Short mmCIF file of C-alpha atoms in Angstrom, two decimals:
data_model
loop_
_atom_site.label_atom_id
_atom_site.label_comp_id
_atom_site.label_asym_id
_atom_site.label_seq_id
_atom_site.Cartn_x
_atom_site.Cartn_y
_atom_site.Cartn_z
CA UNK A 13 -10.75 13.61 10.69
CA UNK A 14 -9.12 10.40 11.96
CA UNK A 15 -9.26 8.33 8.74
CA UNK A 16 -7.90 4.84 9.45
CA UNK A 17 -6.84 4.11 13.03
CA UNK A 18 -4.89 1.02 14.06
CA UNK A 19 -4.59 -0.31 17.59
CA UNK A 20 -2.09 -1.05 19.10
CA UNK A 21 0.87 0.75 17.54
CA UNK A 22 3.47 -1.61 18.99
CA UNK A 23 3.36 -5.07 20.52
CA UNK A 24 5.79 -7.77 21.55
CA UNK A 25 4.51 -11.33 21.82
CA UNK A 26 5.98 -14.66 22.73
CA UNK A 27 5.73 -17.58 20.33
CA UNK A 28 2.37 -19.28 20.68
CA UNK A 29 0.53 -16.32 22.15
CA UNK A 30 -2.55 -14.92 20.46
CA UNK A 31 -3.63 -11.37 19.80
CA UNK A 32 -6.02 -9.24 17.80
CA UNK A 33 -5.16 -6.13 15.83
CA UNK A 34 -7.95 -3.61 15.46
CA UNK A 35 -8.57 -1.36 12.50
CA UNK A 36 -11.23 1.33 12.53
CA UNK A 37 -12.19 3.73 9.74
CA UNK A 38 -14.53 6.70 9.92
CA UNK A 39 -14.94 7.33 6.18
CA UNK A 40 -17.85 4.92 5.64
CA UNK A 41 -15.73 2.86 3.24
CA UNK A 42 -17.05 -0.47 2.03
CA UNK A 43 -13.71 -2.15 1.42
CA UNK A 44 -11.03 -2.88 3.97
CA UNK A 45 -7.67 -4.65 3.76
CA UNK A 46 -4.90 -6.03 5.92
CA UNK A 47 -1.31 -6.01 4.64
CA UNK A 48 2.04 -6.94 6.08
CA UNK A 49 5.21 -5.06 5.20
CA UNK A 50 8.57 -6.78 5.32
CA UNK A 51 11.92 -5.30 4.24
CA UNK A 52 12.52 -5.62 0.51
CA UNK A 53 9.14 -7.21 -0.13
CA UNK A 54 6.75 -4.31 -0.32
CA UNK A 55 3.26 -4.84 1.03
CA UNK A 56 1.53 -8.21 0.77
CA UNK A 57 -2.20 -8.62 1.15
CA UNK A 58 -3.25 -10.91 4.00
CA UNK A 59 -7.06 -10.70 3.94
CA UNK A 60 -9.62 -8.24 2.70
CA UNK A 61 -13.32 -7.45 3.00
CA UNK A 62 -15.75 -6.04 0.48
CA UNK A 63 -18.45 -5.30 3.00
CA UNK A 64 -19.81 -5.93 6.48
CA UNK A 65 -19.92 -9.63 7.24
CA UNK A 66 -17.70 -10.65 4.31
CA UNK A 67 -14.01 -11.57 4.20
CA UNK A 68 -11.68 -13.13 1.65
CA UNK A 69 -8.12 -14.44 1.51
CA UNK A 70 -5.32 -12.44 0.03
CA UNK A 71 -1.81 -13.41 -0.97
CA UNK A 72 -0.49 -14.57 2.43
CA UNK A 73 -3.47 -15.62 4.62
CA UNK A 74 -1.95 -18.58 6.50
CA UNK A 75 -1.76 -18.12 10.26
CA UNK A 76 -4.23 -15.22 10.29
CA UNK A 77 -7.97 -14.83 10.68
CA UNK A 78 -10.17 -11.78 10.20
CA UNK A 79 -13.63 -10.57 11.01
CA UNK A 80 -15.77 -7.65 9.82
CA UNK A 81 -18.78 -7.61 12.14
CA UNK A 82 -19.24 -3.87 11.77
CA UNK A 83 -18.66 -1.83 8.64
CA UNK A 84 -16.19 0.49 10.32
CA UNK A 85 -14.04 -2.21 11.95
CA UNK A 86 -11.78 -4.90 10.54
CA UNK A 87 -10.00 -7.21 12.99
CA UNK A 88 -6.91 -9.28 12.30
CA UNK A 89 -6.21 -12.21 14.59
CA UNK A 90 -3.13 -14.29 15.21
CA UNK A 91 -4.19 -17.50 16.95
CA UNK A 92 -0.70 -18.84 17.68
CA UNK A 93 2.00 -16.30 16.92
CA UNK A 94 5.20 -17.42 15.19
CA UNK A 95 8.49 -15.53 14.72
CA UNK A 96 7.81 -15.46 10.95
CA UNK A 97 4.88 -13.17 11.70
CA UNK A 98 7.17 -10.44 12.98
CA UNK A 99 6.30 -7.58 10.69
CA UNK A 100 4.63 -4.23 10.33
CA UNK A 101 0.91 -4.61 9.71
CA UNK A 102 -1.10 -2.04 7.80
CA UNK A 103 -4.82 -1.68 7.50
CA UNK A 104 -6.36 0.18 4.58
CA UNK A 105 -9.82 1.09 3.35
CA UNK A 106 -11.33 2.30 0.10
CA UNK A 107 -14.78 3.47 -1.02
CA UNK A 108 -17.32 1.62 -3.10
CA UNK A 109 -17.94 2.40 -6.72
CA UNK A 110 -15.47 1.48 -9.38
CA UNK A 111 -13.32 -0.01 -6.68
CA UNK A 112 -10.31 -0.60 -8.85
CA UNK A 113 -9.62 3.06 -9.38
CA UNK A 114 -10.27 4.28 -5.88
CA UNK A 115 -7.07 4.84 -3.87
CA UNK A 116 -6.72 3.05 -0.60
CA UNK A 117 -6.35 4.98 2.66
CA UNK A 118 -3.82 3.53 5.09
CA UNK A 119 -3.40 3.55 8.83
CA UNK A 120 -0.02 4.19 10.44
CA UNK A 121 0.69 0.55 11.11
CA UNK A 122 1.18 -1.87 13.99
CA UNK A 123 4.73 -3.00 14.67
CA UNK A 124 4.60 -6.58 15.92
CA UNK A 125 7.55 -8.58 17.21
CA UNK A 126 7.29 -12.27 17.99
CA UNK A 127 10.02 -13.64 20.24
CA UNK B 11 0.15 -13.42 -12.73
CA UNK B 12 0.37 -9.74 -11.98
CA UNK B 13 3.67 -8.36 -10.82
CA UNK B 14 5.39 -5.04 -10.27
CA UNK B 15 9.11 -4.39 -10.37
CA UNK B 16 10.94 -1.44 -8.90
CA UNK B 17 14.49 -2.11 -10.06
CA UNK B 18 16.22 0.42 -7.80
CA UNK B 19 16.37 -0.08 -4.04
CA UNK B 20 17.51 3.51 -3.62
CA UNK B 21 17.67 6.65 -5.72
CA UNK B 22 19.93 9.53 -4.73
CA UNK B 23 19.45 13.01 -6.14
CA UNK B 24 20.53 16.52 -5.24
CA UNK B 25 17.92 19.07 -4.23
CA UNK B 26 16.71 21.04 -7.21
CA UNK B 27 17.56 18.29 -9.72
CA UNK B 28 14.92 16.24 -11.51
CA UNK B 29 14.13 12.83 -10.11
CA UNK B 30 12.84 9.59 -11.61
CA UNK B 31 11.72 6.49 -9.73
CA UNK B 32 11.23 3.54 -12.03
CA UNK B 33 8.39 1.04 -12.15
CA UNK B 34 7.57 -1.71 -14.61
CA UNK B 35 4.60 -4.03 -14.47
CA UNK B 36 3.36 -7.30 -15.87
CA UNK B 37 -0.38 -7.94 -16.19
CA UNK B 38 -2.59 -9.88 -18.57
CA UNK B 39 -4.97 -7.03 -19.25
CA UNK B 40 -5.33 -3.27 -18.95
CA UNK B 41 -3.72 -2.14 -15.71
CA UNK B 42 -4.70 0.43 -13.15
CA UNK B 43 -1.46 1.88 -11.78
CA UNK B 44 -0.76 3.76 -8.57
CA UNK B 45 2.08 5.46 -6.76
CA UNK B 46 2.16 5.74 -2.99
CA UNK B 47 4.67 7.39 -0.65
CA UNK B 48 5.60 6.30 2.86
CA UNK B 49 7.28 8.55 5.41
CA UNK B 50 9.01 7.06 8.45
CA UNK B 51 6.66 5.37 10.91
CA UNK B 52 3.62 6.28 8.82
CA UNK B 53 1.23 4.50 6.52
CA UNK B 54 1.22 4.82 2.76
CA UNK B 55 -0.16 7.97 1.20
CA UNK B 56 -1.68 8.08 -2.27
CA UNK B 57 0.24 10.20 -4.81
CA UNK B 58 -1.35 9.56 -8.19
CA UNK B 59 -3.00 6.99 -10.41
CA UNK B 60 -3.41 6.02 -14.04
CA UNK B 61 -6.71 4.50 -15.05
CA UNK B 62 -7.20 5.49 -18.67
CA UNK B 63 -6.76 8.47 -20.97
CA UNK B 64 -3.79 10.82 -20.99
CA UNK B 65 -0.55 8.92 -20.47
CA UNK B 66 0.90 11.71 -18.31
CA UNK B 67 -0.81 11.97 -14.95
CA UNK B 68 -0.20 14.61 -12.33
CA UNK B 69 -0.47 14.04 -8.63
CA UNK B 70 0.23 15.45 -5.21
CA UNK B 71 3.32 17.46 -4.19
CA UNK B 72 4.34 18.20 -7.81
CA UNK B 73 4.83 14.56 -8.78
CA UNK B 74 3.82 13.15 -12.14
CA UNK B 75 4.06 9.79 -13.84
CA UNK B 76 4.05 8.62 -17.42
CA UNK B 77 2.26 5.49 -18.50
CA UNK B 78 4.05 3.71 -21.35
CA UNK B 79 2.11 0.71 -22.59
CA UNK B 80 4.73 -0.54 -25.03
CA UNK B 81 7.41 -0.56 -22.33
CA UNK B 82 4.96 -1.59 -19.59
CA UNK B 83 6.34 1.17 -17.41
CA UNK B 84 4.94 3.79 -15.07
CA UNK B 85 7.88 5.90 -13.90
CA UNK B 86 7.41 8.56 -11.24
CA UNK B 87 8.98 11.94 -11.94
CA UNK B 88 9.41 15.37 -10.46
CA UNK B 89 11.13 18.29 -12.19
CA UNK B 90 12.83 19.66 -9.08
CA UNK B 91 13.44 17.51 -6.00
CA UNK B 92 13.05 18.74 -2.43
CA UNK B 93 14.78 17.39 0.67
CA UNK B 94 11.29 16.77 2.06
CA UNK B 95 10.63 14.33 -0.83
CA UNK B 96 12.96 11.85 0.85
CA UNK B 97 10.80 8.82 1.60
CA UNK B 98 9.94 5.30 0.48
CA UNK B 99 7.96 5.10 -2.77
CA UNK B 100 5.78 2.21 -3.86
CA UNK B 101 4.33 1.44 -7.26
CA UNK B 102 1.21 -0.75 -7.34
CA UNK B 103 -0.99 -2.34 -9.98
CA UNK B 104 -4.40 -3.90 -10.18
CA UNK B 105 -6.71 -5.04 -12.94
CA UNK B 106 -10.21 -3.70 -13.25
CA UNK B 107 -11.66 -7.03 -12.22
CA UNK B 108 -10.56 -7.50 -8.64
CA UNK B 109 -9.81 -5.67 -5.45
CA UNK B 110 -6.21 -6.68 -4.96
CA UNK B 111 -3.35 -4.25 -5.27
CA UNK B 112 0.02 -5.76 -6.06
CA UNK B 113 2.87 -3.66 -4.71
CA UNK B 114 6.44 -3.33 -5.84
CA UNK B 115 9.23 -3.79 -3.31
CA UNK B 116 9.66 -0.05 -2.86
CA UNK B 117 12.36 2.49 -3.74
CA UNK B 118 13.96 4.70 -1.14
CA UNK B 119 14.45 8.24 -2.42
CA UNK B 120 17.17 10.28 -0.76
CA UNK B 121 17.36 13.95 -1.69
CA UNK B 122 20.52 15.60 -0.42
CA UNK B 123 20.71 19.34 0.25
#
């Protein structure tokens, strides 16, 4: 039972480069989320999706884009990486229903460094 | 706006002693409250939640939390700490009207043998 899988686990980029982070879940969850975790700041929501083909902005969406072409996958893109985007990125998913009381399931994170 | 405060960056406790990790929240409605735990190089794991009903909720690994509406608090507790409880703990809140979890800044729990 894989749960939420994030690819890659580590990456180093140069300023201005682009990349895509992949999140895959095998629990048939409707909702998916991308967060970034920075020291002393907890987790901040970047973008989220409430179903296949839908996305919405979270708390800190600038500099990121997302796509949810398939229900099980949620992609996070950095078009032109900046040092301020150095962080640990977490993907999460949760089931449908009374969404507010369903716990989110997290992947193990992608550690991204921008030089 | 919703917010969550975890006033302690770190909590130190001896193994076998009770532990408390504090959380206070600010929302303009009835909150749904969560505690998550994060072990090194891992994602967050759900511990427990308060939605409605009994103010004392029990969760995984012997943890419990008490919802106090008048003090807008949701402190995490455990009667007897284990060294293996050492981790980073996050409190989170959401309202019943949206999908967004707001996380506190986290509290590092260190249980010494």
